[in-house]
PDB file of C-alpha atoms in Angstrom:
ATOM      1  CA  MET A   1      59.525  39.135  20.941  1.00  0.00           C
ATOM      2  CA  ASN A   2      57.889  36.292  22.590  1.00  0.00           C
ATOM      3  CA  ASP A   3      60.585  33.540  22.826  1.00  0.00           C
ATOM      4  CA  LYS A   4      57.900  31.009  21.105  1.00  0.00           C
ATOM      5  CA  ILE A   5      57.021  33.275  18.211  1.00  0.00           C
ATOM      6  CA  GLN A   6      60.972  33.629  17.919  1.00  0.00           C
ATOM      7  CA  GLU A   7      60.970  29.799  17.653  1.00  0.00           C
ATOM      8  CA  GLN A   8      58.291  29.633  15.143  1.00  0.00           C
ATOM      9  CA  ILE A   9      59.969  32.338  13.162  1.00  0.00           C
ATOM     10  CA  GLU A  10      63.447  30.379  12.940  1.00  0.00           C
ATOM     11  CA  LYS A  11      61.500  26.685  12.160  1.00  0.00           C
ATOM     12  CA  MET A  12      60.107  28.333   8.849  1.00  0.00           C
ATOM     13  CA  THR A  13      60.959  28.434   5.450  1.00  0.00           C
ATOM     14  CA  VAL A  14      61.146  31.334   3.425  1.00  0.00           C
ATOM     15  CA  GLU A  15      57.596  29.877   1.435  1.00  0.00           C
ATOM     16  CA  GLU A  16      55.761  29.675   4.910  1.00  0.00           C
ATOM     17  CA  LEU A  17      57.175  32.867   6.097  1.00  0.00           C
ATOM     18  CA  ARG A  18      55.901  34.720   2.957  1.00  0.00           C
ATOM     19  CA  ALA A  19      52.634  33.295   3.221  1.00  0.00           C
ATOM     20  CA  ARG A  20      52.042  33.957   6.641  1.00  0.00           C
ATOM     21  CA  LEU A  21      53.167  37.666   6.144  1.00  0.00           C
ATOM     22  CA  THR A  22      50.725  37.747   3.155  1.00  0.00           C
ATOM     23  CA  LYS A  23      47.621  36.621   5.385  1.00  0.00           C
ATOM     24  CA  TYR A  24      48.733  39.174   8.134  1.00  0.00           C
ATOM     25  CA  MET A  25      49.560  41.916   4.926  1.00  0.00           C
ATOM     26  CA  LYS A  26      45.795  41.119   3.908  1.00  0.00           C
ATOM     27  CA  ASN A  27      44.373  41.859   7.230  1.00  0.00           C
ATOM     28  CA  ASP A  28      46.327  45.096   7.723  1.00  0.00           C
ATOM     29  CA  ILE A  29      44.074  48.194   8.033  1.00  0.00           C
ATOM     30  CA  SER A  30      46.721  50.545   6.595  1.00  0.00           C
ATOM     31  CA  LEU A  31      47.234  48.538   3.624  1.00  0.00           C
ATOM     32  CA  LEU A  32      43.569  48.249   2.069  1.00  0.00           C
ATOM     33  CA  PRO A  33      42.880  50.262  -0.607  1.00  0.00           C
ATOM     34  CA  PRO A  34      40.735  53.341   1.267  1.00  0.00           C
ATOM     35  CA  ILE A  35      36.885  53.863   0.908  1.00  0.00           C
ATOM     36  CA  VAL A  36      36.231  56.698  -1.249  1.00  0.00           C
ATOM     37  CA  ALA A  37      32.243  56.563  -1.622  1.00  0.00           C
ATOM     38  CA  VAL A  38      28.879  55.688  -0.427  1.00  0.00           C
ATOM     39  CA  GLU A  39      26.372  54.491  -2.628  1.00  0.00           C
ATOM     40  CA  VAL A  40      22.797  53.634  -2.437  1.00  0.00           C
ATOM     41  CA  ARG A  41      21.311  52.070  -5.358  1.00  0.00           C
ATOM     42  CA  PRO A  42      18.562  49.700  -6.756  1.00  0.00           C
ATOM     43  CA  SER A  43      19.020  45.903  -5.450  1.00  0.00           C
ATOM     44  CA  ASN A  44      20.158  43.876  -8.496  1.00  0.00           C
ATOM     45  CA  ILE A  45      17.599  41.329  -6.565  1.00  0.00           C
ATOM     46  CA  ASN A  46      13.902  40.352  -7.015  1.00  0.00           C
ATOM     47  CA  ASN A  47      11.932  39.987  -4.183  1.00  0.00           C
ATOM     48  CA  VAL A  48      14.374  41.372  -1.901  1.00  0.00           C
ATOM     49  CA  ARG A  49      13.216  42.791   1.372  1.00  0.00           C
ATOM     50  CA  CYS A  50      14.187  46.289   0.378  1.00  0.00           C
ATOM     51  CA  ARG A  51      14.610  47.959  -2.920  1.00  0.00           C
ATOM     52  CA  TYR A  52      17.953  49.623  -2.511  1.00  0.00           C
ATOM     53  CA  ASP A  53      21.505  48.387  -1.418  1.00  0.00           C
ATOM     54  CA  VAL A  54      24.129  50.228   0.234  1.00  0.00           C
ATOM     55  CA  LEU A  55      27.700  49.936  -0.897  1.00  0.00           C
ATOM     56  CA  LEU A  56      31.039  50.980   0.200  1.00  0.00           C
ATOM     57  CA  ILE A  57      33.498  51.996  -2.613  1.00  0.00           C
ATOM     58  CA  ALA A  58      36.839  51.381  -2.362  1.00  0.00           C
ATOM     59  CA  GLU A  59      39.650  53.459  -4.131  1.00  0.00           C
ATOM     60  CA  ASN A  60      40.474  50.071  -6.239  1.00  0.00           C
ATOM     61  CA  GLY A  61      36.470  50.000  -7.292  1.00  0.00           C
ATOM     62  CA  GLN A  62      35.887  47.326  -4.842  1.00  0.00           C
ATOM     63  CA  GLU A  63      32.164  47.166  -3.859  1.00  0.00           C
ATOM     64  CA  THR A  64      30.992  45.952  -0.346  1.00  0.00           C
ATOM     65  CA  GLN A  65      27.728  45.984   0.556  1.00  0.00           C
ATOM     66  CA  VAL A  66      26.576  46.950   4.068  1.00  0.00           C
ATOM     67  CA  LYS A  67      24.296  43.825   5.541  1.00  0.00           C
ATOM     68  CA  PHE A  68      21.697  45.187   7.551  1.00  0.00           C
ATOM     69  CA  ARG A  69      19.735  43.345  10.024  1.00  0.00           C
ATOM     70  CA  ASP A  70      16.785  44.849   9.889  1.00  0.00           C
ATOM     71  CA  ARG A  71      14.735  47.623   8.015  1.00  0.00           C
ATOM     72  CA  TYR A  72      14.976  50.099  10.365  1.00  0.00           C
ATOM     73  CA  SER A  73      18.814  50.513  11.020  1.00  0.00           C
ATOM     74  CA  ARG A  74      19.098  50.566   7.158  1.00  0.00           C
ATOM     75  CA  LEU A  75      16.500  53.416   6.918  1.00  0.00           C
ATOM     76  CA  VAL A  76      18.374  55.518   9.722  1.00  0.00           C
ATOM     77  CA  TYR A  77      21.673  54.989   7.839  1.00  0.00           C
ATOM     78  CA  ILE A  78      20.144  56.113   4.561  1.00  0.00           C
ATOM     79  CA  TYR A  79      17.964  58.810   6.373  1.00  0.00           C
ATOM     80  CA  THR A  80      21.380  60.070   7.445  1.00  0.00           C
ATOM     81  CA  LEU A  81      23.273  59.743   4.154  1.00  0.00           C
ATOM     82  CA  LEU A  82      20.678  62.521   2.679  1.00  0.00           C
ATOM     83  CA  HIS A  83      21.627  64.803   5.474  1.00  0.00           C
ATOM     84  CA  PRO A  84      25.342  65.806   4.668  1.00  0.00           C
ATOM     85  CA  GLN A  85      26.209  68.066   7.396  1.00  0.00           C
ATOM     86  CA  GLY A  86      24.060  66.674   9.763  1.00  0.00           C
ATOM     87  CA  TYR A  87      20.561  67.047  11.915  1.00  0.00           C
ATOM     88  CA  GLN A  88      18.757  67.419  15.055  1.00  0.00           C
ATOM     89  CA  ARG A  89      16.530  63.684  16.049  1.00  0.00           C
ATOM     90  CA  ARG A  90      13.509  66.762  16.346  1.00  0.00           C
ATOM     91  CA  LEU A  91      13.826  66.861  12.351  1.00  0.00           C
ATOM     92  CA  ALA A  92      13.279  63.178  11.959  1.00  0.00           C
ATOM     93  CA  ALA A  93      10.516  63.382  14.672  1.00  0.00           C
ATOM     94  CA  ALA A  94       8.733  66.594  12.732  1.00  0.00           C
ATOM     95  CA  ASN A  95       5.183  66.307  11.113  1.00  0.00           C
ATOM     96  CA  ASN A  96       4.432  62.843  12.747  1.00  0.00           C
ATOM     97  CA  TYR A  97       7.654  61.246  11.390  1.00  0.00           C
ATOM     98  CA  LYS A  98       6.804  62.592   7.743  1.00  0.00           C
ATOM     99  CA  ALA A  99      10.247  62.361   6.317  1.00  0.00           C
ATOM    100  CA  LEU A 100      10.924  58.968   7.460  1.00  0.00           C
ATOM    101  CA  GLN A 101       7.728  57.588   6.561  1.00  0.00           C
ATOM    102  CA  GLN A 102       8.000  59.139   2.853  1.00  0.00           C
ATOM    103  CA  LEU A 103      11.830  57.420   2.940  1.00  0.00           C
ATOM    104  CA  TYR A 104      10.212  54.005   4.254  1.00  0.00           C
ATOM    105  CA  THR A 105       7.722  54.019   1.758  1.00  0.00           C
ATOM    106  CA  LEU A 106      10.560  54.215  -1.155  1.00  0.00           C
ATOM    107  CA  LEU A 107      12.299  51.690   0.761  1.00  0.00           C
ATOM    108  CA  TYR A 108      10.352  48.961   1.227  1.00  0.00           C
ATOM    109  CA  PHE A 109       7.067  49.383  -0.598  1.00  0.00           C
ATOM    110  CA  LYS A 110       5.065  49.187   2.485  1.00  0.00           C
ATOM    111  CA  GLU A 111       3.255  52.519   3.952  1.00  0.00           C
ATOM    112  CA  GLY A 112       4.617  54.411   7.134  1.00  0.00           C
ATOM    113  CA  ASP A 113       2.097  53.083   9.908  1.00  0.00           C
ATOM    114  CA  ALA A 114       4.124  50.425  10.580  1.00  0.00           C
ATOM    115  CA  LEU A 115       7.435  52.627  11.462  1.00  0.00           C
ATOM    116  CA  VAL A 116       4.902  54.913  13.165  1.00  0.00           C
ATOM    117  CA  LYS A 117       3.802  52.361  14.959  1.00  0.00           C
ATOM    118  CA  THR A 118       7.010  50.836  15.932  1.00  0.00           C
ATOM    119  CA  ILE A 119       8.291  54.252  16.916  1.00  0.00           C
ATOM    120  CA  GLU A 120       5.280  54.996  19.224  1.00  0.00           C
ATOM    121  CA  SER A 121       5.692  51.598  20.751  1.00  0.00           C
ATOM    122  CA  THR A 122       9.292  52.301  21.709  1.00  0.00           C
ATOM    123  CA  ASP A 123       9.558  55.492  22.213  1.00  0.00           C
ATOM    124  CA  PHE A 124      11.560  57.868  19.842  1.00  0.00           C
ATOM    125  CA  ASP A 125      14.697  58.443  21.113  1.00  0.00           C
ATOM    126  CA  HIS A 126      15.060  54.817  22.338  1.00  0.00           C
ATOM    127  CA  PHE A 127      14.408  54.057  18.869  1.00  0.00           C
ATOM    128  CA  PHE A 128      16.669  55.990  17.153  1.00  0.00           C
ATOM    129  CA  SER A 129      19.264  55.294  19.575  1.00  0.00           C
ATOM    130  CA  HIS A 130      18.992  51.451  19.205  1.00  0.00           C
ATOM    131  CA  TYR A 131      18.944  51.631  14.931  1.00  0.00           C
ATOM    132  CA  ILE A 132      21.367  54.193  14.830  1.00  0.00           C
ATOM    133  CA  ALA A 133      23.785  51.115  17.080  1.00  0.00           C
ATOM    134  CA  GLN A 134      22.464  48.792  14.823  1.00  0.00           C
ATOM    135  CA  SER A 135      23.360  50.426  11.796  1.00  0.00           C
ATOM    136  CA  ARG A 136      26.803  51.182  13.242  1.00  0.00           C
ATOM    137  CA  ASN A 137      27.142  47.543  13.702  1.00  0.00           C
ATOM    138  CA  ALA A 138      26.572  46.425  10.101  1.00  0.00           C
ATOM    139  CA  ILE A 139      29.063  49.405   8.812  1.00  0.00           C
ATOM    140  CA  ARG A 140      31.725  47.447  11.110  1.00  0.00           C
ATOM    141  CA  GLN A 141      31.137  44.349   9.701  1.00  0.00           C
ATOM    142  CA  ALA A 142      31.464  45.941   5.995  1.00  0.00           C
ATOM    143  CA  THR A 143      34.814  47.849   6.805  1.00  0.00           C
ATOM    144  CA  PRO A 144      37.578  47.936   9.203  1.00  0.00           C
ATOM    145  CA  HIS A 145      37.432  51.768   8.218  1.00  0.00           C
ATOM    146  CA  ALA A 146      33.846  52.046  10.031  1.00  0.00           C
ATOM    147  CA  SER A 147      34.708  54.753  11.935  1.00  0.00           C
ATOM    148  CA  ASP A 148      34.671  57.622   9.199  1.00  0.00           C
ATOM    149  CA  PHE A 149      31.475  55.449   7.596  1.00  0.00           C
ATOM    150  CA  ALA A 150      29.176  54.773  10.731  1.00  0.00           C
ATOM    151  CA  ILE A 151      26.750  57.501  12.280  1.00  0.00           C
ATOM    152  CA  ASP A 152      28.746  59.126  15.332  1.00  0.00           C
ATOM    153  CA  ARG A 153      27.850  60.325  18.236  1.00  0.00           C
ATOM    154  CA  PRO A 154      25.603  63.232  18.108  1.00  0.00           C
ATOM    155  CA  GLN A 155      27.656  64.595  21.218  1.00  0.00           C
ATOM    156  CA  SER A 156      30.593  65.377  19.156  1.00  0.00           C
ATOM    157  CA  HIS A 157      28.986  67.257  16.670  1.00  0.00           C
ATOM    158  CA  ASP A 158      27.078  69.653  18.829  1.00  0.00           C
ATOM    159  CA  GLY A 159      23.843  67.160  18.952  1.00  0.00           C
ATOM    160  CA  LYS A 160      23.560  66.640  15.289  1.00  0.00           C
ATOM    161  CA  VAL A 161      23.752  63.058  14.124  1.00  0.00           C
ATOM    162  CA  LEU A 162      26.013  62.526  11.244  1.00  0.00           C
ATOM    163  CA  ILE A 163      28.251  60.363   9.275  1.00  0.00           C
ATOM    164  CA  PRO A 164      31.895  61.984   9.266  1.00  0.00           C
ATOM    165  CA  PHE A 165      33.051  60.962   6.087  1.00  0.00           C
ATOM    166  CA  VAL A 166      30.007  62.360   4.332  1.00  0.00           C
ATOM    167  CA  ALA A 167      29.798  65.685   6.733  1.00  0.00           C
ATOM    168  CA  GLN A 168      33.779  66.338   5.061  1.00  0.00           C
ATOM    169  CA  GLY A 169      32.213  66.104   1.973  1.00  0.00           C
ATOM    170  CA  GLY A 170      32.793  62.580   1.048  1.00  0.00           C
ATOM    171  CA  THR A 171      30.947  61.192  -2.524  1.00  0.00           C
ATOM    172  CA  VAL A 172      27.629  59.635  -1.936  1.00  0.00           C
ATOM    173  CA  ILE A 173      26.228  58.815  -4.677  1.00  0.00           C
ATOM    174  CA  LEU A 174      22.264  58.172  -4.768  1.00  0.00           C
ATOM    175  CA  ASP A 175      19.880  56.524  -7.118  1.00  0.00           C
ATOM    176  CA  ASN A 176      18.097  59.369  -8.954  1.00  0.00           C
ATOM    177  CA  LEU A 177      14.549  58.380  -7.851  1.00  0.00           C
ATOM    178  CA  LEU A 178      15.649  58.577  -4.275  1.00  0.00           C
ATOM    179  CA  ARG A 179      17.341  61.670  -4.755  1.00  0.00           C
ATOM    180  CA  ASN A 180      14.009  63.319  -6.541  1.00  0.00           C
ATOM    181  CA  GLN A 181      11.726  61.824  -3.952  1.00  0.00           C
ATOM    182  CA  MET A 182      13.817  63.143  -1.058  1.00  0.00           C
ATOM    183  CA  SER A 183      14.475  66.768  -2.621  1.00  0.00           C
ATOM    184  CA  HIS A 184      10.880  67.102  -1.835  1.00  0.00           C
ATOM    185  CA  LEU A 185      10.922  66.996   1.860  1.00  0.00           C
TER     186      LEU A 185
END
């Protein structure tokens, strides 16, 4: 142990030691309640940019909202949640991005034309890679358990885009309207 640390510890009172230990233990990933579900539910806030929130639900019932920086990273994350066993990117690009456009309209009350325009202006692969990376950042900021809840590298799954927690049978709770609309694709 570092001499300076040892010296600091010896100077501390029992109360100071407990306070410091408590602070460290609150940040210890192994002591945090595990996340047991991902939920997509209607937002409680009126005039919100998106109709739906993505929440990580811990074993103790604590809910953590994932704060996506942009609408496309949320779109790609929810699209991936809707495909538990993963999907090839070409599936998302099929029929002029039909499924992505429908989900976009459902999430944002906007026509999918803006989405298609953005995809075509940047190239689909670049678009998808960029917004997958942005969704990973949002998940990392929401939970220290990010590795299981972020979209994983397709190279690790025979080219499939997936979320490990979901692919392993983890609980995903979807709003009924969202589930019904997307089941018709």
